[in-house]
Every structure is written in structure tokens, then in C-alpha cells.
N, CA, C and O of each residue as an XYZ file, in Angstrom:
740
protein
N     -41.280     -4.307     18.605
C     -40.939     -3.099     19.321
C     -40.802     -1.980     18.298
O     -40.074     -2.110     17.314
N     -41.484     -0.916     18.531
C     -41.484      0.224     17.615
C     -40.386      1.206     18.006
O     -40.295      1.616     19.163
N     -39.556      1.582     17.040
C     -38.467      2.530     17.253
C     -38.897      3.875     16.678
O     -39.236      3.978     15.499
N     -38.879      4.912     17.529
C     -39.301      6.234     17.093
C     -38.206      7.287     17.228
O     -38.403      8.443     16.853
N     -37.071      6.895     17.755
C     -36.008      7.862     18.009
C     -34.664      7.248     17.619
O     -34.247      6.241     18.193
N     -33.992      7.852     16.648
C     -32.714      7.337     16.161
C     -31.649      7.349     17.251
O     -30.920      6.370     17.411
N     -31.551      8.437     17.999
C     -30.532      8.546     19.048
C     -30.728      7.480     20.128
O     -29.761      6.907     20.631
N     -31.972      7.226     20.472
C     -32.269      6.199     21.477
C     -31.907      4.805     20.937
O     -31.377      3.967     21.666
N     -32.197      4.575     19.676
C     -31.835      3.304     19.044
C     -30.323      3.095     19.096
O     -29.855      2.020     19.470
N     -29.568      4.116     18.723
C     -28.106      4.028     18.726
C     -27.586      3.848     20.155
O     -26.672      3.059     20.394
N     -28.163      4.571     21.084
C     -27.706      4.521     22.479
C     -27.883      3.130     23.086
O     -27.017      2.658     23.822
N     -29.003      2.476     22.781
C     -29.307      1.180     23.395
C     -29.093     -0.009     22.470
O     -29.590     -1.102     22.743
N     -28.373      0.185     21.401
C     -28.180     -0.893     20.431
C     -27.452     -2.097     21.042
O     -27.706     -3.238     20.658
N     -26.551     -1.841     21.989
C     -25.849     -2.950     22.661
C     -26.848     -3.871     23.359
O     -26.638     -5.082     23.429
N     -27.922     -3.300     23.869
C     -28.949     -4.072     24.554
C     -29.855     -4.780     23.536
O     -30.213     -5.943     23.720
N     -30.219     -4.074     22.474
C     -31.128     -4.627     21.467
C     -30.526     -5.817     20.724
O     -31.267     -6.677     20.248
N     -29.208     -5.884     20.613
C     -28.591     -7.016     19.908
C     -28.364     -8.208     20.843
O     -27.913     -9.263     20.397
N     -28.669     -8.051     22.115
C     -28.433     -9.111     23.099
C     -29.500    -10.204     23.021
O     -30.509    -10.059     22.330
N     -29.261    -11.278     23.731
C     -30.196    -12.408     23.760
C     -31.541    -12.018     24.366
O     -32.538    -12.697     24.118
N     -31.596    -10.957     25.144
C     -32.853    -10.506     25.747
C     -33.885    -10.111     24.694
O     -35.088    -10.192     24.941
N     -33.418     -9.685     23.525
C     -34.308     -9.234     22.456
C     -34.340    -10.214     21.288
O     -34.698     -9.852     20.167
N     -33.962    -11.461     21.567
C     -33.889    -12.469     20.512
C     -35.241    -12.701     19.828
O     -35.282    -12.966     18.627
N     -36.333    -12.606     20.568
C     -37.650    -12.888     20.006
C     -38.468    -11.623     19.753
O     -39.679    -11.687     19.543
N     -37.798    -10.489     19.775
C     -38.466     -9.210     19.532
C     -38.271     -8.820     18.073
O     -37.171     -8.925     17.531
N     -39.337     -8.374     17.457
C     -39.259     -7.850     16.097
C     -39.321     -6.333     16.183
O     -40.221     -5.767     16.802
N     -38.360     -5.694     15.558
C     -38.269     -4.238     15.585
C     -38.952     -3.659     14.342
O     -38.972     -4.275     13.277
N     -39.508     -2.458     14.514
C     -40.101     -1.735     13.389
C     -39.966     -0.244     13.645
O     -39.654      0.190     14.754
N     -40.210      0.531     12.595
C     -40.120      1.982     12.733
C     -40.849      2.659     11.584
O     -40.904      2.140     10.469
N     -41.407      3.828     11.876
C     -42.029      4.661     10.847
C     -41.072      5.748     10.377
O     -41.401      6.530      9.485
N     -39.886      5.796     10.978
C     -38.897      6.795     10.587
C     -38.442      6.523      9.158
O     -38.260      5.371      8.764
N     -38.264      7.578      8.398
C     -37.850      7.445      6.993
C     -36.333      7.489      6.828
O     -35.834      7.646      5.713
N     -35.615      7.354      7.908
C     -34.155      7.380      7.908
C     -33.627      6.024      7.426
O     -33.919      4.985      8.018
N     -32.848      6.054      6.342
C     -32.318      4.808      5.757
C     -31.419      4.052      6.734
O     -31.458      2.823      6.782
N     -30.611      4.775      7.515
C     -29.723      4.120      8.483
C     -30.523      3.392      9.553
O     -30.175      2.275      9.936
N     -31.584      4.011     10.035
C     -32.447      3.368     11.032
C     -33.062      2.105     10.446
O     -33.122      1.072     11.112
N     -33.518      2.187      9.200
C     -34.129      1.020      8.561
C     -33.128     -0.133      8.410
O     -33.487     -1.296      8.597
N     -31.882      0.188      8.075
C     -30.854     -0.856      7.957
C     -30.542     -1.484      9.316
O     -30.384     -2.700      9.423
N     -30.455     -0.656     10.343
C     -30.194     -1.173     11.694
C     -31.332     -2.089     12.128
O     -31.090     -3.172     12.660
N     -32.558     -1.663     11.905
C     -33.725     -2.471     12.282
C     -33.747     -3.778     11.494
O     -34.004     -4.845     12.052
N     -33.478     -3.688     10.205
C     -33.449     -4.907      9.394
C     -32.381     -5.876      9.895
O     -32.601     -7.087      9.921
N     -31.221     -5.342     10.294
C     -30.166     -6.226     10.812
C     -30.554     -6.824     12.165
O     -30.292     -8.000     12.420
N     -31.172     -6.030     13.023
C     -31.596     -6.541     14.334
C     -32.685     -7.602     14.205
O     -32.811     -8.472     15.067
N     -33.466     -7.535     13.141
C     -34.531     -8.526     12.928
C     -34.003     -9.832     12.345
O     -34.748    -10.808     12.258
N     -32.755     -9.869     11.952
C     -32.129    -11.123     11.512
C     -31.619    -11.822     12.772
O     -30.657    -11.366     13.389
N     -32.236    -12.886     13.138
C     -31.931    -13.548     14.415
C     -30.798    -14.564     14.305
O     -30.223    -14.952     15.322
N     -30.471    -14.999     13.100
C     -29.311    -15.862     12.908
C     -28.063    -14.985     12.977
O     -27.951    -13.998     12.250
N     -27.150    -15.337     13.831
C     -25.922    -14.548     14.030
C     -25.149    -14.372     12.717
O     -24.747    -13.262     12.370
N     -24.949    -15.464     12.004
C     -24.203    -15.414     10.748
C     -24.922    -14.544      9.718
O     -24.291    -13.715      9.062
N     -26.237    -14.726      9.570
C     -26.997    -13.945      8.580
C     -26.980    -12.451      8.919
O     -26.911    -11.609      8.024
N     -27.042    -12.130     10.203
C     -26.990    -10.727     10.620
C     -25.629    -10.120     10.264
O     -25.557     -9.032      9.693
N     -24.564    -10.829     10.604
C     -23.208    -10.328     10.334
C     -22.978    -10.190      8.831
O     -22.432     -9.185      8.375
N     -23.389    -11.186      8.071
C     -23.231    -11.138      6.613
C     -23.993     -9.934      6.046
O     -23.466     -9.197      5.213
N     -25.222     -9.744      6.497
C     -26.048     -8.621      6.057
C     -25.360     -7.289      6.357
O     -25.323     -6.399      5.507
N     -24.819     -7.156      7.561
C     -24.152     -5.918      7.964
C     -22.947     -5.629      7.071
O     -22.783     -4.509      6.587
N     -22.107     -6.637      6.854
C     -20.926     -6.447      6.002
C     -21.356     -6.057      4.590
O     -20.803     -5.125      4.007
N     -22.329     -6.759      4.046
C     -22.818     -6.499      2.699
C     -23.333     -5.061      2.572
O     -22.991     -4.362      1.618
N     -24.135     -4.628      3.508
C     -24.710     -3.278      3.448
C     -23.652     -2.204      3.701
O     -23.692     -1.141      3.080
N     -22.716     -2.466      4.595
C     -21.631     -1.501      4.814
C     -20.805     -1.319      3.548
O     -20.459     -0.193      3.190
N     -20.490     -2.404      2.875
C     -19.730     -2.323      1.620
C     -20.520     -1.564      0.559
O     -19.947     -0.789     -0.207
N     -21.836     -1.784      0.512
C     -22.673     -1.032     -0.428
C     -22.637      0.465     -0.116
O     -22.565      1.286     -1.031
N     -22.685      0.824      1.171
C     -22.634      2.234      1.567
C     -21.297      2.860      1.166
O     -21.260      3.989      0.677
N     -20.212      2.132      1.372
C     -18.883      2.645      1.008
C     -18.796      2.822     -0.513
O     -18.316      3.850     -0.991
N     -19.260      1.822     -1.270
C     -19.251      1.916     -2.731
C     -20.063      3.114     -3.210
O     -19.647      3.830     -4.122
N     -21.205      3.324     -2.600
C     -22.061      4.449     -2.982
C     -21.376      5.781     -2.675
O     -21.448      6.715     -3.473
N     -20.724      5.869     -1.541
C     -20.037      7.105     -1.145
C     -18.907      7.455     -2.120
O     -18.750      8.618     -2.494
N     -18.133      6.467     -2.527
C     -16.977      6.704     -3.391
C     -17.287      6.500     -4.883
O     -16.376      6.528     -5.711
N     -18.542      6.299     -5.223
C     -18.942      5.941     -6.586
C     -18.370      6.872     -7.658
O     -17.817      6.394     -8.648
N     -18.490      8.148     -7.485
C     -18.044      9.097     -8.510
C     -16.697      9.729     -8.197
O     -16.330     10.750     -8.777
N     -15.967      9.117     -7.280
C     -14.665      9.670     -6.894
C     -13.564      8.708     -7.341
O     -13.657      7.503     -7.104
N     -12.551      9.222     -7.966
C     -11.406      8.405     -8.364
C     -10.364      8.517     -7.244
O      -9.391      9.261     -7.368
N     -10.572      7.784     -6.166
C      -9.762      7.943     -4.953
C      -8.284      7.697     -5.180
O      -7.447      8.422     -4.642
N      -7.955      6.699     -5.957
C      -6.545      6.341     -6.150
C      -5.940      6.988     -7.398
O      -4.757      6.801     -7.683
N      -6.734      7.735     -8.126
C      -6.268      8.447     -9.330
C      -5.501      7.526    -10.278
O      -4.380      7.836    -10.680
N      -6.102      6.409    -10.627
C      -5.435      5.451    -11.514
C      -5.221      6.025    -12.909
O      -6.104      6.664    -13.482
N      -4.035      5.782    -13.436
C      -3.690      6.078    -14.824
C      -2.819      4.930    -15.305
O      -1.790      4.628    -14.700
N      -3.231      4.294    -16.389
C      -2.505      3.135    -16.923
C      -2.314      2.053    -15.859
O      -1.242      1.457    -15.755
N      -3.346      1.812    -15.086
C      -3.367      0.794    -14.024
C      -2.421      1.089    -12.857
O      -2.174      0.208    -12.033
N      -1.888      2.309    -12.775
C      -1.010      2.683    -11.663
C      -1.694      3.734    -10.807
O      -2.238      4.712    -11.319
N      -1.662      3.523     -9.501
C      -2.279      4.478     -8.588
C      -1.348      5.679     -8.377
O      -0.174      5.644     -8.746
N      -1.890      6.725     -7.786
C      -1.122      7.953     -7.579
C       0.121      7.705     -6.714
O       1.179      8.280     -6.970
N      -0.005      6.863     -5.707
C       1.108      6.557     -4.801
C       2.281      5.936     -5.573
O       3.425      6.369     -5.435
N       1.985      4.934     -6.372
C       3.045      4.233     -7.095
C       3.617      5.066     -8.242
O       4.780      4.900     -8.611
N       2.809      5.953     -8.802
C       3.345      6.873     -9.816
C       4.296      7.870     -9.170
O       5.379      8.124     -9.697
N       3.899      8.443     -8.025
C       4.751      9.431     -7.356
C       6.044      8.810     -6.835
O       7.097      9.448     -6.857
N       5.961      7.566     -6.367
C       7.156      6.879     -5.860
C       7.946      6.194     -6.980
O       8.974      5.562     -6.738
N       7.444      6.334     -8.200
C       8.077      5.733     -9.383
C       8.265      4.211     -9.234
O       9.307      3.657     -9.586
N       7.232      3.565     -8.705
C       7.237      2.108     -8.575
C       6.531      1.503     -9.786
O       5.671      2.140    -10.393
N       6.885      0.318    -10.121
C       6.347     -0.316    -11.314
C       5.154     -1.235    -11.000
O       4.832     -2.118    -11.796
N       4.512     -1.036     -9.871
C       3.376     -1.874     -9.483
C       2.117     -1.457    -10.226
O       1.901     -0.275    -10.493
N       1.300     -2.429    -10.553
C      -0.006     -2.160    -11.160
C      -1.085     -2.563    -10.160
O      -0.881     -3.460     -9.341
N      -2.213     -1.907    -10.232
C      -3.402     -2.184     -9.409
C      -3.243     -1.787     -7.945
O      -3.994     -2.273     -7.099
N      -2.308     -0.935     -7.629
C      -2.189     -0.363     -6.289
C      -2.082     -1.393     -5.188
O      -1.409     -2.413     -5.335
N      -2.751     -1.118     -4.085
C      -2.711     -2.004     -2.909
C      -3.297     -3.380     -3.216
O      -2.922     -4.372     -2.591
N      -4.207     -3.438     -4.167
C      -4.895     -4.694     -4.488
C      -4.009     -5.675     -5.258
O      -4.408     -6.821     -5.471
N      -2.843     -5.257     -5.671
C      -1.987     -6.129     -6.483
C      -1.634     -7.420     -5.764
O      -1.353     -8.423     -6.421
N      -1.641     -7.428     -4.437
C      -1.265     -8.618     -3.669
C      -2.445     -9.543     -3.382
O      -2.257    -10.657     -2.892
N      -3.641     -9.092     -3.680
C      -4.834     -9.848     -3.304
C      -5.206    -10.876     -4.363
O      -5.178    -10.588     -5.560
N      -5.553    -12.066     -3.916
C      -5.941    -13.124     -4.848
C      -7.351    -12.913     -5.395
O      -7.746    -13.585     -6.348
N      -8.116    -11.990     -4.808
C      -9.474    -11.716     -5.263
C      -9.542    -10.537     -6.228
O     -10.629    -10.129     -6.636
N      -8.402     -9.997     -6.587
C      -8.331     -8.871     -7.512
C      -8.382     -9.406     -8.933
O      -7.694    -10.368     -9.274
N      -9.210     -8.768     -9.763
C      -9.312     -9.192    -11.158
C      -9.192     -7.966    -12.066
O      -9.039     -6.841    -11.589
N      -9.261     -8.194    -13.350
C      -9.148     -7.079    -14.298
C     -10.348     -6.135    -14.203
O     -10.275     -4.994    -14.657
N     -11.442     -6.601    -13.619
C     -12.625     -5.746    -13.449
C     -12.805     -5.311    -12.003
O     -13.890     -4.867    -11.629
N     -11.777     -5.426    -11.190
C     -11.860     -5.014     -9.786
C     -11.940     -6.199     -8.855
O     -11.569     -7.318     -9.209
N     -12.425     -5.938     -7.672
C     -12.510     -6.971     -6.630
C     -13.656     -7.925     -6.917
O     -14.737     -7.505     -7.330
N     -13.416     -9.203     -6.699
C     -14.448    -10.214     -6.937
C     -15.245    -10.522     -5.682
O     -16.118    -11.389     -5.710
N     -14.966     -9.835     -4.584
C     -15.702    -10.038     -3.341
C     -15.904     -8.692     -2.661
O     -15.413     -7.668     -3.136
N     -16.618     -8.699     -1.562
C     -16.808     -7.485     -0.774
C     -15.979     -7.626      0.494
O     -16.097     -8.619      1.212
N     -15.143     -6.635      0.767
C     -14.339     -6.659      1.976
C     -14.319     -5.258      2.579
O     -13.822     -4.315      1.964
N     -14.856     -5.134      3.773
C     -14.973     -3.842      4.449
C     -13.615     -3.213      4.707
O     -13.426     -2.028      4.430
N     -12.666     -3.979      5.232
C     -11.344     -3.429      5.574
C     -10.648     -2.872      4.340
O     -10.078     -1.782      4.383
N     -10.694     -3.611      3.252
C     -10.064     -3.148      2.016
C     -10.736     -1.884      1.498
O     -10.058     -0.949      1.073
N     -12.072     -1.851      1.532
C     -12.796     -0.691      1.020
C     -12.557      0.554      1.866
O     -12.599      1.666      1.339
N     -12.311      0.397      3.146
C     -12.098      1.554      4.028
C     -10.650      2.039      4.019
O     -10.370      3.154      4.459
N      -9.728      1.215      3.524
C      -8.321      1.602      3.536
C      -8.055      2.710      2.520
O      -8.488      2.630      1.371
N      -7.346      3.732      2.955
C      -6.898      4.825      2.083
C      -5.466      5.175      2.471
O      -5.185      5.490      3.627
N      -4.576      5.116      1.503
C      -3.207      5.551      1.791
C      -3.188      7.077      1.877
O      -4.174      7.736      1.545
N      -2.082      7.623      2.315
C      -1.999      9.076      2.499
C      -2.160      9.827      1.178
O      -2.679     10.944      1.168
N      -1.728      9.238      0.071
C      -1.869      9.886     -1.236
C      -3.343      9.949     -1.651
O      -3.804     10.965     -2.171
N      -4.072      8.862     -1.417
C      -5.494      8.823     -1.763
C      -6.296      9.782     -0.884
O      -7.259     10.394     -1.347
N      -5.899      9.911      0.383
C      -6.612     10.799      1.309
C      -6.508     12.264      0.894
O      -7.358     13.076      1.259
N      -5.478     12.599      0.140
C      -5.318     13.986     -0.324
C      -6.366     14.356     -1.365
O      -6.650     15.538     -1.556
N      -6.946     13.365     -2.041
C      -7.839     13.612     -3.168
C      -9.328     13.632     -2.823
O     -10.127     14.166     -3.592
N      -9.710     13.063     -1.691
C     -11.138     12.951     -1.370
C     -11.391     13.215      0.107
O     -10.488     13.140      0.940
N     -12.646     13.527      0.405
C     -13.089     13.528      1.801
C     -13.317     12.078      2.181
O     -14.158     11.400      1.591
N     -12.577     11.608      3.154
C     -12.598     10.201      3.527
C     -13.816      9.891      4.384
O     -14.175     10.661      5.274
N     -14.438      8.769      4.108
C     -15.548      8.270      4.904
C     -14.987      7.744      6.220
O     -14.048      6.948      6.212
N     -15.540      8.170      7.335
C     -15.063      7.747      8.654
C     -15.936      6.630      9.211
O     -17.099      6.490      8.832
N     -15.369      5.846     10.103
C     -16.122      4.772     10.742
C     -17.346      5.314     11.475
O     -18.390      4.664     11.505
N     -17.220      6.496     12.060
C     -18.314      7.100     12.820
C     -19.506      7.433     11.912
O     -20.631      7.566     12.394
N     -19.268      7.564     10.622
C     -20.339      7.884      9.683
C     -21.188      6.663      9.332
O     -22.256      6.799      8.734
N     -20.725      5.493      9.695
C     -21.412      4.242      9.363
C     -22.115      3.694     10.612
O     -21.544      2.902     11.362
N     -23.345      4.124     10.816
C     -24.089      3.747     12.020
C     -24.344      2.249     12.115
O     -24.475      1.711     13.215
N     -24.415      1.579     10.989
C     -24.666      0.133     10.987
C     -23.552     -0.637     11.693
O     -23.778     -1.742     12.186
N     -22.359     -0.061     11.742
C     -21.246     -0.690     12.471
C     -21.568     -0.898     13.942
O     -21.068     -1.836     14.564
N     -22.401     -0.028     14.500
C     -22.718     -0.090     15.926
C     -23.509     -1.337     16.311
O     -23.611     -1.665     17.493
N     -24.067     -2.030     15.327
C     -24.782     -3.272     15.619
C     -23.789     -4.367     16.016
O     -24.149     -5.307     16.724
N     -22.561     -4.245     15.567
C     -21.516     -5.213     15.924
C     -20.916     -4.865     17.281
O     -20.971     -3.715     17.715
N     -20.354     -5.849     17.937
C     -19.676     -5.612     19.215
C     -18.347     -4.904     18.945
O     -17.866     -4.927     17.812
N     -17.744     -4.279     19.956
C     -16.439     -3.646     19.749
C     -15.373     -4.619     19.228
O     -14.571     -4.244     18.373
N     -15.352     -5.841     19.721
C     -14.391     -6.833     19.232
C     -14.654     -7.166     17.770
O     -13.710     -7.266     16.986
N     -15.908     -7.337     17.390
C     -16.248     -7.626     15.999
C     -15.844     -6.467     15.089
O     -15.354     -6.685     13.981
N     -16.047     -5.244     15.555
C     -15.645     -4.069     14.764
C     -14.136     -4.053     14.549
O     -13.665     -3.731     13.458
N     -13.379     -4.399     15.585
C     -11.918     -4.438     15.478
C     -11.477     -5.482     14.459
O     -10.605     -5.222     13.630
N     -12.078     -6.654     14.526
C     -11.753     -7.724     13.577
C     -12.136     -7.290     12.166
O     -11.356     -7.476     11.232
N     -13.315     -6.718     12.000
C     -13.791     -6.290     10.690
C     -12.865     -5.256     10.061
O     -12.620     -5.293      8.855
N     -12.355     -4.342     10.866
C     -11.485     -3.274     10.364
C     -10.105     -3.780      9.947
O      -9.382     -3.079      9.240
N      -9.732     -4.983     10.376
C      -8.374     -5.470     10.088
C      -8.340     -6.767      9.289
O      -7.269     -7.351      9.127
N      -9.457     -7.223      8.796
C      -9.535     -8.490      8.067
C      -9.415     -8.242      6.556
O     -10.393     -8.353      5.817
N      -8.201     -7.907      6.120
C      -7.924     -7.593      4.715
C      -7.810     -8.854      3.878
O      -7.565     -9.942      4.401
N      -7.990     -8.697      2.563
C      -7.753     -9.744      1.567
C      -8.525    -11.029      1.860
O      -7.987    -12.127      1.708
N      -9.783    -10.895      2.281
C     -10.641    -12.041      2.588
C     -11.980    -11.865      1.891
O     -12.378    -10.747      1.564
N     -12.668    -12.968      1.668
C     -14.012    -12.890      1.076
C     -15.004    -12.463      2.144
O     -14.708    -12.509      3.338
N     -16.167    -12.053      1.710
C     -17.213    -11.646      2.650
C     -17.626    -12.836      3.524
O     -17.956    -12.658      4.697
N     -17.607    -14.032      2.962
C     -17.973    -15.227      3.740
C     -16.929    -15.508      4.831
O     -17.284    -15.847      5.960
N     -15.644    -15.364      4.490
C     -14.585    -15.578      5.477
C     -14.668    -14.555      6.609
O     -14.510    -14.899      7.780
N     -14.916    -13.312      6.251
C     -15.018    -12.261      7.266
C     -16.237    -12.511      8.157
O     -16.162    -12.348      9.375
N     -17.344    -12.902      7.558
C     -18.551    -13.191      8.349
C     -18.302    -14.336      9.325
O     -18.744    -14.281     10.473
N     -17.596    -15.372      8.875
C     -17.259    -16.484      9.789
C     -16.315    -16.004     10.893
O     -16.462    -16.396     12.050
N     -15.352    -15.161     10.538
C     -14.430    -14.624     11.543
C     -15.192    -13.882     12.638
O     -14.903    -14.043     13.823
N     -16.155    -13.080     12.237
C     -16.923    -12.314     13.211
C     -17.880    -13.201     13.998
O     -18.152    -12.952     15.173
N     -18.378    -14.221     13.347
C     -19.326    -15.126     13.999
C     -18.634    -16.005     15.049
O     -19.167    -16.209     16.140
N     -17.455    -16.520     14.718
C     -16.742    -17.420     15.629
C     -15.743    -16.701     16.509
O     -15.181    -17.297     17.428
N     -15.519    -15.444     16.244
C     -14.704    -14.546     17.068
C     -13.209    -14.808     16.968
O     -12.728    -15.438     16.027
N     -12.503    -14.315     17.944
C     -11.042    -14.172     17.893
C     -10.295    -15.504     17.864
O      -9.228    -15.591     17.256
N     -10.825    -16.533     18.503
C     -10.137    -17.828     18.522
C     -10.074    -18.456     17.128
O      -9.174    -19.243     16.833
N     -11.022    -18.107     16.292
C     -11.055    -18.628     14.933
C     -10.318    -17.716     13.961
O      -9.579    -18.190     13.099
N     -10.519    -16.410     14.099
C     -10.039    -15.498     13.056
C      -8.541    -15.228     13.113
O      -7.921    -15.079     12.061
N      -7.941    -15.158     14.279
C      -6.507    -14.853     14.354
C      -5.673    -15.914     13.632
O      -4.834    -15.554     12.807
N      -5.872    -17.213     13.911
C      -5.098    -18.212     13.154
C      -5.394    -18.169     11.650
O      -4.476    -18.294     10.841
N      -6.675    -17.993     11.265
C      -7.029    -17.944      9.847
C      -6.395    -16.734      9.160
O      -5.864    -16.858      8.057
N      -6.446    -15.577      9.798
C      -5.855    -14.372      9.219
C      -4.333    -14.507      9.122
O      -3.733    -14.048      8.150
N      -3.713    -15.127     10.111
C      -2.259    -15.328     10.088
C      -1.852    -16.253      8.948
O      -0.879    -15.986      8.244
N      -2.592    -17.330      8.768
C      -2.305    -18.269      7.681
C      -2.490    -17.581      6.327
O      -1.669    -17.753      5.426
N      -3.564    -16.804      6.184
C      -3.793    -16.073      4.929
C      -2.682    -15.074      4.659
O      -2.255    -14.916      3.515
N      -2.212    -14.404      5.689
C      -1.132    -13.438      5.538
C       0.144    -14.134      5.059
O       0.828    -13.643      4.161
N       0.456    -15.281      5.667
C       1.636    -16.036      5.238
C       1.499    -16.528      3.798
O       2.462    -16.479      3.032
N       0.300    -17.004      3.424
C       0.064    -17.433      2.048
C       0.245    -16.269      1.088
O       0.817    -16.430      0.010
N      -0.245    -15.092      1.480
C      -0.115    -13.916      0.631
C       1.360    -13.551      0.441
O       1.777    -13.202     -0.663
N       2.142    -13.630      1.512
C       3.570    -13.334      1.405
C       4.264    -14.310      0.463
O       5.084    -13.907     -0.362
N       3.937    -15.582      0.585
C       4.533    -16.588     -0.290
C       4.058    -16.417     -1.733
O       4.833    -16.588     -2.674
N       2.799    -16.085     -1.894
C       2.208    -15.917     -3.229
C       2.851    -14.741     -3.960
O       3.112    -14.840     -5.159
N       3.113    -13.636     -3.272
C       3.658    -12.439     -3.919
C       5.149    -12.554     -4.171
O       5.684    -11.796     -4.981
N       5.837    -13.464     -3.513
C       7.275    -13.621     -3.735
C       7.566    -14.352     -5.045
O       8.658    -14.227     -5.599
N       6.589    -15.113     -5.538
C       6.789    -15.899     -6.767
C       6.852    -15.003     -7.972
O       7.016    -15.486     -9.092
């Protein structure tokens, strides 16, 4: 199926991701990068591979957007929030995450990358969910889960979205409890 109109693609994306289009291959001559990413994701017929691809590309888009911006204004490993509040925490919000390393995050996580505290928001123009058209390939429930699945690997988040709410709520709750116990030590 040839896509020639971005607005039409976005408008009917709920239909294009359905089982009715499972055996349809999408293509487009449009030079719009967002359209190409949406088409590439729709052409991935494995649910898990599509979700993984979407998360991976969304994280790449966020990284590219914030590439030259020092959002948290780190100085001596302390973010602007913790410096202003005179807290002795290092590595900002990521200090509680088990995937945080001396060179940054060891995984890709959409929720973590999109989070900005009020201090960080003062320093940059924040990327909004509406600016990420690739999100529309996911269902509203998947988008909700994706936006709130903090401190998880890309594989865990992809499984959460693939198996939906019955799988992810208990897993996220257990991870949250582990994180609380881990940070108390």
C-alpha cells in the first residue's frame, strides 16, 4: 500500500496497525523521516519486533533532540535541582536506577528520557509527546504504559507493551519495591 499523505497516515494509523493490514506492505515516496519510520514500524509484522523498534527509534529521536543541551546542568555530578536544594545526591534522578553507570544509562528507556523535573524544564524547550509521531503506532494503553515504565531495560518495556497490563503492572510493582529496598541500603 502506497502512502502519499502524512495526515492521512496519522489519521488512519489505528486501522493500519490492526490485523486487517497484517499482510500489507506499506511504502511511500515521501521524504519525511517520520513517515518513513512509521512505515518501517508498520511493516514489522511481529508484535514484539515492532514495539522494540518503536521504543528504540523514539529513544534515538529524544537523544538527538537533547544532544547539545545540558538539560540537568550537571556540575561535579550534581544536577541543578540537587544543587539548588543543597542535597548531597549525585547523578540526579538516575541515582536510584540499577542501569545507571559512570558513562550514563546502559539501556534505552523512553519514560526516563522524557522525564524532566521543573528545574530542568527551565533550561530547555521540552520535547512533547505530540512531537513524536511514531508514538501513534502504539495503542493508547501501550502509550500509557510506555510513559510510566521507569528504570527498566528496553527489553522489559517491550515485553510489558507486548503482553499488556496483566503482565506489566505486577512486574513494575516488583521492580519498584526492589528499587526501594536497593536504595535504602
